[in-house]
Amino acid sequence: MTTPQNTPPAYGLTTEQVQKLQEQYGKNELTPRKKQSFLRKALHIICEPIFLLLLIAATIYFILGEPRDGAIMLVFVIGVIGIDVTQEWKTDRTLNALKNLSAPRIQVIRDGRQEEIESADLVPGDIMRIAEGMKVPADGKILEANDLCIDESSLTGENEGVWKAAAGKAEPSSDYWRKDTCYAGTFVLKGSAVVQVEKIGAATEYGKIGANVASAPESRTPLQKQTDSLVKTCSIIAIALFVLVCVFTYLNLPDHAFPERITESVLSGITLAMAMIPEEFPVILAVFLSMGAWRLAKRNSLVRRLPSVETLGAVSVLCVDKTGTITRNQMSVQDIWAPDGDTQTLLETMGLACETNAYDPMEKAMVACCEANGIGKGHLFSGTLIREYAFTNELKMMGHVWRHDGEVLIATKGGPEKILDLCELSETERQITEHRILEMSSQGLRVIAVGLEKPVDEDAIPAAITDCKLTFCGLVGLCDPPRESMKEDISRCTKAGIRVVMITGDNGITASAIAKQIGMPNADRIMTGEELDSMSDEELRRRVRDVSIFSRVIPEHKMRIVKALKDNGEIVAMTGDGVNDAPALKYADIGIAMGKRGSEVSREAADLILMDDDFTTIVDTVRDGRRIYDNIRKAVGYVFTIHIPIAFSALLAPFLHINPADLFLLPLHVVLLELIIDPTCSIVLERQPAERNIMVRKPRKPNEKLLTPNLLWKSVLQGIAVFAASFTTYFSFLQQAPYNAPLARAMGLSIVIIANLFLVLVNSSSYDFAYASICRLAKDNVMWATLLGTFAMLFLILYTPLCGILKFAPLTMGQFFLAIGIAAGSVLWYEIVKFHSHATAKHKNSN
């Protein structure tokens, strides 16, 4: 793969060149996205146990000489498969849309203009800009470099950063890995560069090594495993009952011919087996999680890993950075103090210690303060920058060596405790300074110390910043005020049983002052990084239970804090934006990266990307995570409930010696009910709003099962009630008119179908009464469509030629309203249970 020649770097490629190169080289991807064909999707669904049973039932109808019933069965099978394929297609479309939203982006120069594109759209010859915290998207030659240091451990295995230089300026080397080249898959640790792309996709060095990564199998999530286990358990029970019902039905037909006895008994067994297999569970999981992720994306929370949607609802501890998350990330200098009163020297030294192209909010505020006091950039950076002392988490300070106004200056700034250690101060001067630091910090200001050294010449410049002997210039107090909504957000978290833990590199007094301003509980319980270093893991696990602020921490500390919290049984969400936050984000149960100011590395390590960097969005996302999990549970409970009347009626029929031809539900009718169950559980219940108390209850336990005993009992009782109402009505009509099984069947099935609507209204909330759901119905087009669609289907099968084809008889208006009344009574009794729960809760609260 070659790079187009004679392309002016400042202009970049033209649109015409890009189009031709994309046709030649394709996308910048390791492997192209594979699209599963419609036929393969349909075949996968048909292989599910439930559909195999349906096909067997249709075949038996044809064998019995009833081709019309067999054909109708096949039409219904196609209808149910169509619903499932449509749901899969919607899920795939949602996931692809989410992938597009989360696709890495890169700044390039095209047609002489700088623009941002998806990394996948890069072509050889593109001029791209990379900066600190980004993942390099392609192999390329460095045209310009500014303090560029890259982590190439993903390729070389060496953890040390590699300093890069522009082509022609790098030292000659025989190494395979060039110093004037950037490689795809590596991370920018420091600095920035302009790079001309040479290789993309599988042709890159990373592509050669990791071409098989995309084809690696994905492991099943805990929630998927739970649903798989439920389906398998029900399938085993279904097989056992299938055999039992076949035997009983066969023995119950002594006067029938042998072939007819076999086919009738198999049909009865299939009806029961179909009723026992809740094949909707995988559909529920896929649809609810993908649609939940899509709804979150529209609210500025981009989910990168679907299982995290479900985990969000269980978060019990939220670890957040102070700057930019709790505060606005809009620093301004609020106070300056020079012990000798020379504020001009203090300000100029502070400015010289900043980067010439400041990107850090604190440095931007410092340079702005200098300009506001008459010290412009033109004066500050008019000299020659000789060397830099880089900032590190261990040092907590940095410095620049300048030849400025004819003399050599070492301008330094950093944490007061670090800078003061390099200054020659008397005991009295030190005490006065420390008192001033305490005053500034207690006001919520971030305090930075400034020091200056003037070596006699360049040969006297110390090798390391720690070797400097500084003159103390003074202190700078910066303020990054809390976001306006933080006080309310912290209150919401506290009510929801979620601990907010502040982890910051700032000092504890400043962090505590901010925490008190926003009403954070235990704002005076602080632990420093130095204290943490002296603790064993066991002691740390004990202390993290009540510490709310961790100050002066480094990335390794974040990892230990998250691990200690997780060891205590907490579900931990962690926010981060820098390269060094990536390990902690990866280790947390939910890693939350900042979308605006976050590095590409942190975003790649995270489960969730916050598009607006707003703490309120995190709280709203947790709330929505709880809503999604609640709705998954409601749907699972609903599926159990609605399957019980079907299963019990098939199980009871042989014991009551009911002729198989007169059964309450034939396989045909089970498929008809599936056409109602699938849309109800996967569309209607997915969109249910959050419960009123969703953010005033404690987080659920991490090991809590999806199908709890309480939910199972509720579903069983509701299912038995619907079964009792529908089957008793059917059996009563059957006894009154033995030769009119179609009428008895029509009454029983009508009750089940109408009860289905009442179940949605009653179970859409575990706390609100059904009338609240009815009020919402007036504003929800989907609920209206479900209600009207269900009644339209019922009228279609009762009062059109389909009635006879489906082996029903039309109901009189009196019988129809009787069915509505019985259906309502079979479900609305649960409102009394809700009323009793409300009364009990009210009594407890009053005591």
Short mmCIF file of C-alpha atoms in Angstrom, two decimals, residues 69-81 671 675:
data_model
loop_
_atom_site.label_atom_id
_atom_site.label_comp_id
_atom_site.label_asym_id
_atom_site.label_seq_id
_atom_site.Cartn_x
_atom_site.Cartn_y
_atom_site.Cartn_z
CA ASP A 69 -55.68 -26.78 9.72
CA GLY A 70 -52.11 -27.61 8.70
CA ALA A 71 -52.00 -24.68 6.27
CA ILE A 72 -53.38 -22.26 8.89
CA MET A 73 -50.79 -23.54 11.34
CA LEU A 74 -48.02 -22.82 8.81
CA VAL A 75 -49.40 -19.31 8.17
CA PHE A 76 -49.34 -18.62 11.91
CA VAL A 77 -45.81 -20.06 12.14
CA ILE A 78 -44.70 -17.66 9.41
CA GLY A 79 -46.41 -14.82 11.32
CA VAL A 80 -44.60 -15.60 14.59
CA ILE A 81 -41.27 -16.05 12.77
CA VAL A 671 -49.69 -20.12 18.03
CA LEU A 675 -48.92 -13.61 18.12
#
